[in-house]
Amino acid sequence: KRTAFLDAFERVSEAFQSAFAELARGEGRLRLEAPEDPFAGGLIIEARPRGKKLARLEAMSGGEKSLTALAFIFALQEVNPAPFFVFDEVDQSLDGVNTEVLAEAIRARARTRQYVVISHHRVMLDRSSQTLGVSMRKGWGTVVTGVAMDGAEGGPDGGAGGG
Amino acid sequence: KRTAFLDAFERVSEAFQSAFAELARGEGRLRLEAPEDPFAGGLIIEARPRGKKLARLEAMSGGEKSLTALAFIFALQEVNPAPFFVFDEVDQSLDGVNTEVLAEAIRARARTRQYVVISHHRVMLDRSSQTLGVSMRKGWGTVVTGVAMDGAEGGPDGGAGGG
Amino acid sequence: VRVVALTLDNFKSFAKKTRIPIRPGFTTVSGPNGSGKSNLIDAMQFVLGIATSKGMRAERLTDLICIEGNKTTARVSLELEGEFEPPAGATEGATGTVRRRLEVSRVVRRVKQGGAQAHYELDGKPVRLTDLHDLMRELGFPTSGQNIVLQGDVIRLTSMGGVARRQVLDELA
Amino acid sequence: VRVVALTLDNFKSFAKKTRIPIRPGFTTVSGPNGSGKSNLIDAMQFVLGIATSKGMRAERLTDLICIEGNKTTARVSLELEGEFEPPAGATEGATGTVRRRLEVSRVVRRVKQGGAQAHYELDGKPVRLTDLHDLMRELGFPTSGQNIVLQGDVIRLTSMGGVARRQVLDELA
Ligand SMILES: Nc1ncnc2c1ncn2[C@@H]1O[C@H](COP(=O)(O)OP(=O)(O)OP(=O)(O)O)[C@@H](O)[C@H]1O
Ligand SMILES: Nc1ncnc2c1ncn2[C@@H]1O[C@H](COP(=O)(O)OP(=O)(O)OP(=O)(O)O)[C@@H](O)[C@H]1O
Ligand SMILES: [Mg+2]
Ligand SMILES: [Mg+2]
């Protein structure tokens, strides 16, 4: 059990370093509080965002924390891949530049897997190849309209009206 | 002690109803889980956002929850006023329309009190009368520049350069 | 395997039957607060049996049935397309896999006493959840829901302690 | 009473002494992630003694001293302007209040063993925190920090249970 954990930790650790470099353009790493007996301690996330000193996750700014957590999520997804990923408003704390970097990281991964991402940010929506518009119509409920970013029409059908 | 609490509860409850009507344009109310012995139970927040059914806070959407929490915060501030309020990124889950409604609610209250609001949203910044721009300069640290929205120059002085 | 379409019928805020095609690659979803975006994600979790009702912001399964309509049944279907091994008995020496579509559905119905009756379907026939999850694992779909990052999960991840964070890895191993 | 200016010197990411005038009414603060916006708010909490070091994302007071510079002292000053009762001994029958400015400061210094030495000042003279808080209450400034909504507080408020929420009211009463 411990061997299985340490093996997973090694792989996630490596994936985290590269995902963090991609998103925060700095150095990040995972560290076990109790390496000899992993289950006796926690998991420490340390990072040196570009141009700054090494700090634990807890000391970072709101946006830096989110970006670091997203690098951790990408690492978990790389080690345990699925054909299909969903992100519900993961970019809430990010500024424009970081939202753009995240959008690009998703777009790159979406070449081989499906990503469905809910977001309020224009920067994220513009980088996708399909945007589903969701709205609430009185007396009707949720209505979904499809907007294909690359020209082809790919809207939903059913209650909201076809194609 | 119980009387003091019930008195505060009445006042916050009333202030919450009006703040919720202002922000969510619906009906909201606070309710004690154990009205006979308040300290034995919790505080329930129920609301009927415009056009929807009554629901507890826990069942609402992310943005609806934030808006409801902000109405609660405004209610607390009305009952316990201070000359000066600070909001650090309270609009993270809000869409454009709700951010605008919140910005207007802050602007109205700012006629008699100082509000300092940190935000990434253009809609919020545009409604203020002064925006302080904060950035990090390599080898220098945080730099603050002042932009007065109403024409007068009111920038910070010191390290970042005067006026 | 990839998702082809998601169909919601009387589920949460989706009063009318709505089929939503989802294309390969990068899809975004946007709209006002409270319009139904997260409900769409809840529908995916619901149909694949990978969340508790609480994880879909419902106190019990019947809360997932749209309260606007008079219907007592909510139904969600997920159409998948994938490459499968040729079925048993196919010609020995066939080299290719077969492209096949399959549809997973789940129905929840309100019953007289206020309780719920629910079942899963695979290509229109009732299927047990354990068998559905075996198939999902075969297709590389996590049954833990680890591929779905819910609203607030990122913030929770940043504020959880080191031990809770390590436990996330325990689940992976 | 209103805030006139906040001055930060070697505090957290503010390596250079910076005086920030804050005008009446509605002020917004914006900038990239990690640029120092929340640090500005931490400075306000620091100078008024209304937060623990943990509430300013520091493990101990010395973490608040800017690590870029070689200085071992961090200083924050808050200039306030308000209407005060005329001082004792003023002419009987004086009807108006006096407009006065006052400056609250706090200094934290790193000492040899790695510990911290800190003190408060009112108009340049050392003052005890209890006396400072008495003055703040007189000016209508909450000493609980309830007028400062920190990053993440709104989300915490939405996810806290009913009892924790009621306890927020307990503090008010
Ligand atoms: N059983 C139900 N019947 C009808 N409407 C429901 C039902 N359950 C939830 N809803 C509605 O769904 C809405 C929430 O939708 P959802 O959480 O998907 O919003 P959202 O688009 O994600 O918003 P946000 O941007 O704020 O996160 C609620 O306002 C609620 O009124
Ligand atoms: N003692 C210190 N010395 C130098 N820099 C520090 C010190 N303490 C914190 N910092 C820096 O301050 C930064 C965080 O600043 P802050 O939290 O104010 O960012 P922010 O502008 O609020 O960002 P966000 O939009 O992400 O919330 C960290 O990146 C950290 O490097
Ligand atoms: Mg949502
Ligand atoms: Mg911040």
Coordinates of C-alpha atoms in Angstrom, one line a residue, chain A residues 52-53 58 60-64 92-95 98, chain D residues 12 31-35 38 57 59 67-68 151 155:
Chain A
K52 CA 9.9 35.5 -6.2
K53 CA 11.1 33.5 -3.3
E58 CA -0.6 28.9 2.3
M60 CA 0.6 32.9 -1.6
S61 CA -1.8 35.4 -3.1
G62 CA -5.3 34.2 -4.0
G63 CA -4.6 34.0 -7.7
E64 CA -1.2 32.3 -7.1
Q92 CA -12.5 32.8 -10.5
S93 CA -9.3 34.3 -8.8
L94 CA -7.2 34.6 -11.9
D95 CA -6.2 37.9 -13.6
N98 CA -3.2 33.9 -15.9
Chain D
K12 CA 5.6 42.6 2.9
G31 CA -3.6 44.8 -10.6
P32 CA -2.2 41.4 -11.5
N33 CA -2.2 38.3 -9.2
G34 CA 0.5 38.5 -6.6
S35 CA 1.2 42.3 -7.1
S38 CA -4.2 42.1 -0.4
R57 CA -1.0 35.1 5.9
E59 CA 3.3 32.6 10.4
I67 CA 12.6 40.1 2.7
E68 CA 14.0 41.8 -0.4
Q151 CA -10.3 37.6 0.1
I155 CA -17.0 32.1 -0.2

